[in-house]
Amino acid sequence: MDELSTSPYQFRRTQSCRVTNKGNLGTIASLTFSQKQALNLSWRLLKPQASTCFRKIFLELEIASPKVKQIFYKAALVDAFNKDEDNSATMEVHIKLTTKFFDELLSTLDDENEFVAKIRGIGSAHAILAKGSNFSSDIWERLGEIAMERVCSHEVVTKTREASRAWRTLIAILIDELRGGFEGELRQHRKSSSTDQIEMGKVEDEEELHAKLQQLRMDYNHTLPYT
Ligand code: HEM
């Protein structure tokens, strides 16, 4: 049985992740003790299948957004030359990173500030991809829709109402904060680039660093099969 597609509890694509912590899905602090317990218990059961689940999610995201495919394609090409596994960002590495990320998130459910800071940190780390690789907020939205459908229809999650509701809340907040961190970092960079002339040298240094990073990681456009 395909554990990720046969549940009666299906989410429709039209269901928006924009119904978030500011909307009617609540905040992490609003989760009840038993919802937090349900999250931890279902994550323990999901974790052995997490690679399969996240691989399906990222593959589906690639289909939904060709930009994602291009970004991972570039990262895989760079990896072919780069022996530094800690700094690789291929889809396979992302599958492991996302599993680790959920482990960390679920251990901070009682500290909303830390929980939000962790997510926003990941969102802002992707802002560098906006310039050279056209990473944009809609990628987070699509990721949210797909994750909502895949995770929330998993039999481990649909088993109890508590777990279903808690995972919906968690994923909605996750996407909201990933997007918030990403857009915040972009705004910050634009602001410092345009208004703070004294900081220009620093910005240029940063840009040079980004350019080098992109040259290393991203400048393979001419080899891409997509235009
Ligand atoms: C929940 C989803 C995601 C998680 C947990 C995640 C996690 C991470 C982490 C931890 C890093 C290293 C950041 C750093 O330098 O400190 C990273 C970088 C990266 N991620 Fe993701 N990521 C996610 C989604 C995505 C998506 C959807 C894409 C594809 C479009 C992507 C592409 C990349 C790339 C290319 C880098 C390297 C950026 C660079 O050159 O520094 N990530 N990601």
CSV table of N, CA and C in Angstrom, one decimal, residues 96-227:
chain,number,residue,atom,x,y,z
A,96,LYS,N,17.6,14.7,4.0
A,96,LYS,CA,18.2,14.4,5.3
A,96,LYS,C,18.1,15.7,6.2
A,97,LEU,N,18.3,16.9,5.6
A,97,LEU,CA,18.3,18.1,6.3
A,97,LEU,C,16.8,18.3,6.9
A,98,THR,N,15.8,18.0,6.1
A,98,THR,CA,14.5,18.2,6.5
A,98,THR,C,14.1,17.3,7.6
A,99,THR,N,14.6,16.1,7.6
A,99,THR,CA,14.3,15.2,8.7
A,99,THR,C,14.9,15.7,10.0
A,100,LYS,N,16.2,16.2,9.9
A,100,LYS,CA,16.9,16.7,11.1
A,100,LYS,C,16.1,18.0,11.6
A,101,PHE,N,15.7,18.7,10.6
A,101,PHE,CA,15.0,20.0,10.9
A,101,PHE,C,13.7,19.7,11.7
A,102,PHE,N,12.9,18.7,11.3
A,102,PHE,CA,11.7,18.3,12.1
A,102,PHE,C,12.1,17.8,13.5
A,103,ASP,N,13.2,17.0,13.6
A,103,ASP,CA,13.6,16.6,14.9
A,103,ASP,C,13.8,17.8,15.8
A,104,GLU,N,14.5,18.8,15.3
A,104,GLU,CA,14.8,20.0,16.1
A,104,GLU,C,13.6,20.8,16.4
A,105,LEU,N,12.7,20.9,15.4
A,105,LEU,CA,11.5,21.7,15.6
A,105,LEU,C,10.6,21.1,16.7
A,106,LEU,N,10.5,19.7,16.6
A,106,LEU,CA,9.6,19.1,17.6
A,106,LEU,C,10.1,19.1,19.0
A,107,SER,N,11.5,19.3,19.1
A,107,SER,CA,12.0,19.4,20.4
A,107,SER,C,11.9,20.8,21.0
A,108,THR,N,11.4,21.8,20.2
A,108,THR,CA,11.3,23.1,20.7
A,108,THR,C,9.8,23.6,20.8
A,109,LEU,N,8.9,22.7,20.8
A,109,LEU,CA,7.5,23.0,20.8
A,109,LEU,C,7.1,23.9,22.0
A,110,ASP,N,7.9,23.8,23.1
A,110,ASP,CA,7.5,24.5,24.3
A,110,ASP,C,8.2,25.9,24.4
A,111,ASP,N,9.0,26.2,23.4
A,111,ASP,CA,9.6,27.5,23.3
A,111,ASP,C,9.3,28.2,22.0
A,112,GLU,N,8.2,28.9,22.0
A,112,GLU,CA,7.8,29.5,20.7
A,112,GLU,C,8.8,30.4,20.0
A,113,ASN,N,9.6,31.2,20.8
A,113,ASN,CA,10.6,32.1,20.2
A,113,ASN,C,11.7,31.3,19.5
A,114,GLU,N,12.1,30.2,20.2
A,114,GLU,CA,13.2,29.4,19.6
A,114,GLU,C,12.6,28.7,18.3
A,115,PHE,N,11.4,28.2,18.5
A,115,PHE,CA,10.8,27.5,17.4
A,115,PHE,C,10.7,28.4,16.1
A,116,VAL,N,10.2,29.6,16.3
A,116,VAL,CA,10.1,30.5,15.2
A,116,VAL,C,11.4,30.9,14.7
A,117,ALA,N,12.4,31.2,15.6
A,117,ALA,CA,13.7,31.6,15.1
A,117,ALA,C,14.4,30.6,14.2
A,118,LYS,N,14.2,29.3,14.6
A,118,LYS,CA,14.8,28.2,13.8
A,118,LYS,C,14.3,28.2,12.4
A,119,ILE,N,12.9,28.4,12.3
A,119,ILE,CA,12.3,28.3,11.0
A,119,ILE,C,12.7,29.6,10.1
A,120,ARG,N,12.7,30.7,10.8
A,120,ARG,CA,13.0,31.9,10.0
A,120,ARG,C,14.5,31.9,9.6
A,121,GLY,N,15.3,31.3,10.4
A,121,GLY,CA,16.8,31.2,10.0
A,121,GLY,C,16.9,30.4,8.7
A,122,ILE,N,16.1,29.3,8.6
A,122,ILE,CA,16.2,28.5,7.4
A,122,ILE,C,15.6,29.3,6.2
A,123,GLY,N,14.5,30.0,6.4
A,123,GLY,CA,13.9,30.8,5.4
A,123,GLY,C,14.9,31.9,4.9
A,124,SER,N,15.6,32.6,5.8
A,124,SER,CA,16.5,33.7,5.4
A,124,SER,C,17.8,33.1,4.7
A,125,ALA,N,18.2,31.9,5.1
A,125,ALA,CA,19.4,31.3,4.4
A,125,ALA,C,19.1,31.0,2.9
A,126,HIS,N,17.9,31.0,2.5
A,126,HIS,CA,17.5,30.8,1.1
A,126,HIS,C,17.4,32.1,0.3
A,127,ALA,N,17.5,33.2,1.0
A,127,ALA,CA,17.4,34.5,0.3
A,127,ALA,C,18.5,34.7,-0.8
A,128,ILE,N,19.6,34.1,-0.5
A,128,ILE,CA,20.7,34.2,-1.4
A,128,ILE,C,20.4,33.6,-2.8
A,129,LEU,N,19.4,32.7,-2.8
A,129,LEU,CA,19.0,32.0,-4.0
A,129,LEU,C,18.0,32.9,-4.9
A,130,ALA,N,17.6,34.0,-4.3
A,130,ALA,CA,16.6,34.8,-5.0
A,130,ALA,C,17.3,35.5,-6.2
A,131,LYS,N,18.5,35.9,-6.0
A,131,LYS,CA,19.2,36.7,-7.1
A,131,LYS,C,19.6,35.8,-8.3
A,132,GLY,N,20.5,34.9,-7.9
A,132,GLY,CA,21.0,34.1,-9.0
A,132,GLY,C,20.1,33.0,-9.5
A,133,SER,N,19.2,32.5,-8.7
A,133,SER,CA,18.4,31.3,-9.1
A,133,SER,C,16.9,31.5,-9.1
A,134,ASN,N,16.5,32.8,-8.9
A,134,ASN,CA,15.0,33.0,-9.0
A,134,ASN,C,14.2,32.3,-8.0
A,135,PHE,N,14.8,32.0,-6.8
A,135,PHE,CA,14.0,31.5,-5.7
A,135,PHE,C,13.0,32.5,-5.3
A,136,SER,N,11.7,32.2,-5.2
A,136,SER,CA,10.7,33.2,-4.8
A,136,SER,C,9.7,32.6,-3.8
A,137,SER,N,9.0,33.5,-3.2
A,137,SER,CA,8.1,33.1,-2.1
A,137,SER,C,7.1,32.0,-2.5
A,138,ASP,N,6.7,32.0,-3.8
A,138,ASP,CA,5.7,31.0,-4.3
A,138,ASP,C,6.2,29.6,-4.1
A,139,ILE,N,7.6,29.4,-4.1
A,139,ILE,CA,8.1,28.1,-3.8
A,139,ILE,C,7.7,27.6,-2.5
A,140,TRP,N,7.8,28.5,-1.5
A,140,TRP,CA,7.4,28.1,-0.1
A,140,TRP,C,5.9,27.7,-0.1
A,141,GLU,N,5.1,28.5,-0.8
A,141,GLU,CA,3.7,28.2,-0.8
A,141,GLU,C,3.4,26.8,-1.4
A,142,ARG,N,4.0,26.5,-2.5
A,142,ARG,CA,3.8,25.2,-3.2
A,142,ARG,C,4.3,24.1,-2.2
A,143,LEU,N,5.5,24.4,-1.6
A,143,LEU,CA,6.0,23.4,-0.7
A,143,LEU,C,4.9,23.1,0.4
A,144,GLY,N,4.3,24.2,0.9
A,144,GLY,CA,3.3,24.1,2.0
A,144,GLY,C,2.1,23.2,1.5
A,145,GLU,N,1.6,23.5,0.3
A,145,GLU,CA,0.4,22.8,-0.2
A,145,GLU,C,0.8,21.3,-0.3
A,146,ILE,N,1.9,21.0,-0.9
A,146,ILE,CA,2.3,19.6,-1.1
A,146,ILE,C,2.5,18.9,0.2
A,147,ALA,N,3.2,19.6,1.1
A,147,ALA,CA,3.5,19.0,2.5
A,147,ALA,C,2.2,18.7,3.2
A,148,MET,N,1.3,19.7,3.1
A,148,MET,CA,0.0,19.6,3.8
A,148,MET,C,-0.7,18.3,3.3
A,149,GLU,N,-0.7,18.2,2.0
A,149,GLU,CA,-1.4,17.1,1.4
A,149,GLU,C,-0.8,15.7,1.8
A,150,ARG,N,0.5,15.7,1.6
A,150,ARG,CA,1.3,14.4,1.8
A,150,ARG,C,1.3,14.0,3.3
A,151,VAL,N,1.7,14.9,4.1
A,151,VAL,CA,1.9,14.6,5.5
A,151,VAL,C,0.5,14.4,6.2
A,152,CYS,N,-0.4,15.3,5.9
A,152,CYS,CA,-1.7,15.2,6.7
A,152,CYS,C,-2.6,14.1,6.2
A,153,SER,N,-2.3,13.5,5.0
A,153,SER,CA,-3.1,12.4,4.6
A,153,SER,C,-2.4,11.0,5.0
A,154,HIS,N,-1.2,11.1,5.6
A,154,HIS,CA,-0.5,9.9,6.0
A,154,HIS,C,-1.3,9.2,7.1
A,155,GLU,N,-1.4,7.9,7.1
A,155,GLU,CA,-2.2,7.1,8.0
A,155,GLU,C,-1.8,7.3,9.5
A,156,VAL,N,-0.5,7.6,9.7
A,156,VAL,CA,-0.1,7.8,11.1
A,156,VAL,C,-0.7,9.1,11.6
A,157,VAL,N,-0.9,10.1,10.7
A,157,VAL,CA,-1.4,11.4,11.1
A,157,VAL,C,-2.9,11.4,11.2
A,158,THR,N,-3.6,10.7,10.3
A,158,THR,CA,-5.0,10.7,10.2
A,158,THR,C,-5.7,9.8,11.3
A,159,LYS,N,-4.8,9.0,12.0
A,159,LYS,CA,-5.3,8.1,13.0
A,159,LYS,C,-6.1,8.9,14.1
A,160,THR,N,-5.6,10.0,14.5
A,160,THR,CA,-6.3,10.8,15.5
A,160,THR,C,-6.6,12.2,15.1
A,161,ARG,N,-7.7,12.7,15.6
A,161,ARG,CA,-8.1,14.1,15.3
A,161,ARG,C,-7.0,15.1,15.8
A,162,GLU,N,-6.5,14.8,17.0
A,162,GLU,CA,-5.5,15.6,17.6
A,162,GLU,C,-4.3,15.8,16.7
A,163,ALA,N,-3.8,14.6,16.2
A,163,ALA,CA,-2.6,14.6,15.4
A,163,ALA,C,-2.9,15.4,14.1
A,164,SER,N,-4.0,15.2,13.5
A,164,SER,CA,-4.4,15.9,12.2
A,164,SER,C,-4.4,17.4,12.4
A,165,ARG,N,-5.0,17.8,13.4
A,165,ARG,CA,-5.1,19.2,13.7
A,165,ARG,C,-3.7,19.8,14.0
A,166,ALA,N,-3.0,19.1,14.8
A,166,ALA,CA,-1.6,19.6,15.2
A,166,ALA,C,-0.7,19.7,14.0
A,167,TRP,N,-0.7,18.7,13.1
A,167,TRP,CA,0.2,18.8,11.9
A,167,TRP,C,-0.2,19.9,11.0
A,168,ARG,N,-1.5,20.1,10.8
A,168,ARG,CA,-2.0,21.2,10.0
A,168,ARG,C,-1.5,22.5,10.5
A,169,THR,N,-1.6,22.7,11.8
A,169,THR,CA,-1.1,23.9,12.5
A,169,THR,C,0.4,24.1,12.2
A,170,LEU,N,1.1,23.0,12.5
A,170,LEU,CA,2.6,23.0,12.4
A,170,LEU,C,3.1,23.4,11.0
A,171,ILE,N,2.5,22.7,10.0
A,171,ILE,CA,2.9,23.0,8.6
A,171,ILE,C,2.5,24.4,8.2
A,172,ALA,N,1.3,24.9,8.6
A,172,ALA,CA,0.9,26.2,8.2
A,172,ALA,C,1.9,27.3,8.8
A,173,ILE,N,2.3,27.1,10.1
A,173,ILE,CA,3.2,28.0,10.7
A,173,ILE,C,4.6,27.9,10.1
A,174,LEU,N,5.0,26.7,9.8
A,174,LEU,CA,6.3,26.4,9.2
A,174,LEU,C,6.4,27.2,7.9
A,175,ILE,N,5.4,27.1,7.0
A,175,ILE,CA,5.5,27.8,5.7
A,175,ILE,C,5.4,29.3,5.9
A,176,ASP,N,4.6,29.7,6.8
A,176,ASP,CA,4.5,31.2,7.0
A,176,ASP,C,5.8,31.8,7.5
A,177,GLU,N,6.5,31.1,8.4
A,177,GLU,CA,7.7,31.6,8.9
A,177,GLU,C,8.9,31.4,8.0
A,178,LEU,N,8.9,30.3,7.2
A,178,LEU,CA,9.9,30.2,6.1
A,178,LEU,C,9.8,31.4,5.2
A,179,ARG,N,8.6,31.7,4.8
A,179,ARG,CA,8.4,32.8,3.8
A,179,ARG,C,8.7,34.1,4.5
A,180,GLY,N,8.4,34.2,5.8
A,180,GLY,CA,8.7,35.5,6.5
A,180,GLY,C,10.2,35.7,6.6
A,181,GLY,N,10.9,34.6,7.0
A,181,GLY,CA,12.4,34.8,7.1
A,181,GLY,C,13.0,35.1,5.8
A,182,PHE,N,12.5,34.4,4.7
A,182,PHE,CA,13.1,34.6,3.4
A,182,PHE,C,12.8,36.1,2.9
A,183,GLU,N,11.6,36.5,3.0
A,183,GLU,CA,11.2,37.9,2.6
A,183,GLU,C,11.9,39.0,3.5
A,184,GLY,N,12.0,38.7,4.8
A,184,GLY,CA,12.7,39.6,5.7
A,184,GLY,C,14.1,39.8,5.3
A,185,GLU,N,14.8,38.8,5.0
A,185,GLU,CA,16.2,38.8,4.6
A,185,GLU,C,16.4,39.6,3.3
A,186,LEU,N,15.5,39.3,2.3
A,186,LEU,CA,15.5,40.0,1.0
A,186,LEU,C,15.3,41.6,1.3
A,187,ARG,N,14.3,41.9,2.1
A,187,ARG,CA,14.1,43.3,2.4
A,187,ARG,C,15.3,44.0,3.0
A,188,GLN,N,15.9,43.3,4.0
A,188,GLN,CA,17.0,43.8,4.7
A,188,GLN,C,18.2,44.1,3.7
A,189,HIS,N,18.4,43.1,2.9
A,189,HIS,CA,19.5,43.3,1.9
A,189,HIS,C,19.3,44.4,1.0
A,190,ARG,N,18.0,44.5,0.5
A,190,ARG,CA,17.7,45.6,-0.4
A,190,ARG,C,17.8,47.0,0.3
A,191,LYS,N,17.4,47.0,1.6
A,191,LYS,CA,17.4,48.3,2.3
A,191,LYS,C,18.9,48.7,2.5
A,192,SER,N,19.7,47.7,3.0
A,192,SER,CA,21.1,48.1,3.2
A,192,SER,C,21.8,48.4,1.9
A,193,SER,N,21.4,47.8,0.8
A,193,SER,CA,22.1,48.1,-0.4
A,193,SER,C,21.8,49.5,-0.9
A,194,SER,N,20.5,50.0,-0.7
A,194,SER,CA,20.1,51.2,-1.3
A,194,SER,C,20.3,52.4,-0.4
A,195,THR,N,20.1,52.3,0.9
A,195,THR,CA,20.1,53.5,1.8
A,195,THR,C,21.4,53.7,2.5
A,196,ASP,N,22.2,52.7,2.8
A,196,ASP,CA,23.3,52.9,3.7
A,196,ASP,C,24.6,52.9,2.9
A,197,GLN,N,24.9,54.1,2.4
A,197,GLN,CA,26.1,54.3,1.6
A,197,GLN,C,27.4,54.0,2.3
A,198,ILE,N,27.4,54.3,3.6
A,198,ILE,CA,28.6,54.1,4.4
A,198,ILE,C,29.0,52.6,4.5
A,199,GLU,N,27.9,51.8,4.5
A,199,GLU,CA,28.0,50.3,4.5
A,199,GLU,C,28.3,49.7,3.2
A,200,MET,N,28.5,50.6,2.2
A,200,MET,CA,28.6,50.1,0.8
A,200,MET,C,29.8,49.1,0.7
A,201,GLY,N,30.9,49.4,1.3
A,201,GLY,CA,32.0,48.5,1.2
A,201,GLY,C,31.7,47.1,1.7
A,202,LYS,N,30.9,47.1,2.9
A,202,LYS,CA,30.5,45.8,3.4
A,202,LYS,C,29.6,45.1,2.5
A,203,VAL,N,28.6,45.8,1.9
A,203,VAL,CA,27.7,45.2,1.0
A,203,VAL,C,28.4,44.6,-0.2
A,204,GLU,N,29.4,45.4,-0.7
A,204,GLU,CA,30.1,44.9,-1.8
A,204,GLU,C,30.9,43.7,-1.5
A,205,ASP,N,31.5,43.7,-0.3
A,205,ASP,CA,32.2,42.4,0.2
A,205,ASP,C,31.2,41.3,0.2
A,206,GLU,N,30.0,41.5,0.7
A,206,GLU,CA,29.0,40.5,0.8
A,206,GLU,C,28.6,40.0,-0.6
A,207,GLU,N,28.5,41.0,-1.5
A,207,GLU,CA,28.1,40.7,-2.8
A,207,GLU,C,29.2,39.9,-3.5
A,208,GLU,N,30.4,40.3,-3.3
A,208,GLU,CA,31.5,39.5,-3.9
A,208,GLU,C,31.5,38.1,-3.4
A,209,LEU,N,31.3,38.0,-2.1
A,209,LEU,CA,31.2,36.6,-1.5
A,209,LEU,C,30.1,35.8,-2.1
A,210,HIS,N,28.9,36.5,-2.2
A,210,HIS,CA,27.8,35.8,-2.9
A,210,HIS,C,28.1,35.4,-4.3
A,211,ALA,N,28.8,36.4,-5.0
A,211,ALA,CA,29.1,36.1,-6.4
A,211,ALA,C,30.0,34.9,-6.5
A,212,LYS,N,31.0,34.8,-5.6
A,212,LYS,CA,31.9,33.7,-5.6
A,212,LYS,C,31.1,32.4,-5.3
A,213,LEU,N,30.3,32.5,-4.3
A,213,LEU,CA,29.5,31.3,-3.9
A,213,LEU,C,28.6,30.8,-5.1
A,214,GLN,N,28.1,31.9,-5.8
A,214,GLN,CA,27.2,31.5,-6.9
A,214,GLN,C,28.0,31.0,-8.1
A,215,GLN,N,29.2,31.6,-8.2
A,215,GLN,CA,30.1,31.0,-9.3
A,215,GLN,C,30.4,29.6,-9.1
A,216,LEU,N,30.7,29.3,-7.8
A,216,LEU,CA,31.0,27.9,-7.4
A,216,LEU,C,29.8,27.0,-7.5
A,217,ARG,N,28.6,27.5,-7.0
A,217,ARG,CA,27.5,26.7,-6.9
A,217,ARG,C,26.5,26.8,-8.1
A,218,MET,N,26.4,28.0,-8.6
A,218,MET,CA,25.3,28.2,-9.5
A,218,MET,C,25.6,28.5,-11.0
A,219,ASP,N,26.9,28.9,-11.3
A,219,ASP,CA,27.1,29.3,-12.6
A,219,ASP,C,27.3,28.2,-13.7
A,220,TYR,N,26.2,27.5,-13.8
A,220,TYR,CA,26.3,26.4,-14.7
A,220,TYR,C,25.1,26.5,-15.7
A,221,ASN,N,24.6,27.8,-15.8
A,221,ASN,CA,23.4,28.0,-16.6
A,221,ASN,C,23.6,27.4,-18.0
A,222,HIS,N,24.8,27.6,-18.6
A,222,HIS,CA,24.9,27.1,-20.0
A,222,HIS,C,24.8,25.6,-20.1
A,223,THR,N,24.9,24.9,-19.0
A,223,THR,CA,24.8,23.4,-19.1
A,223,THR,C,23.4,22.9,-18.8
A,224,LEU,N,22.6,23.9,-18.4
A,224,LEU,CA,21.2,23.5,-18.0
A,224,LEU,C,20.4,23.1,-19.2
A,225,PRO,N,19.5,22.1,-19.0
A,225,PRO,CA,18.7,21.7,-20.1
A,225,PRO,C,17.5,22.6,-20.2
A,226,TYR,N,17.3,23.5,-19.2
A,226,TYR,CA,16.1,24.4,-19.2
A,226,TYR,C,16.6,25.8,-19.5
A,227,THR,N,15.7,26.6,-20.0
A,227,THR,CA,16.0,28.0,-20.3
A,227,THR,C,15.1,28.9,-19.5
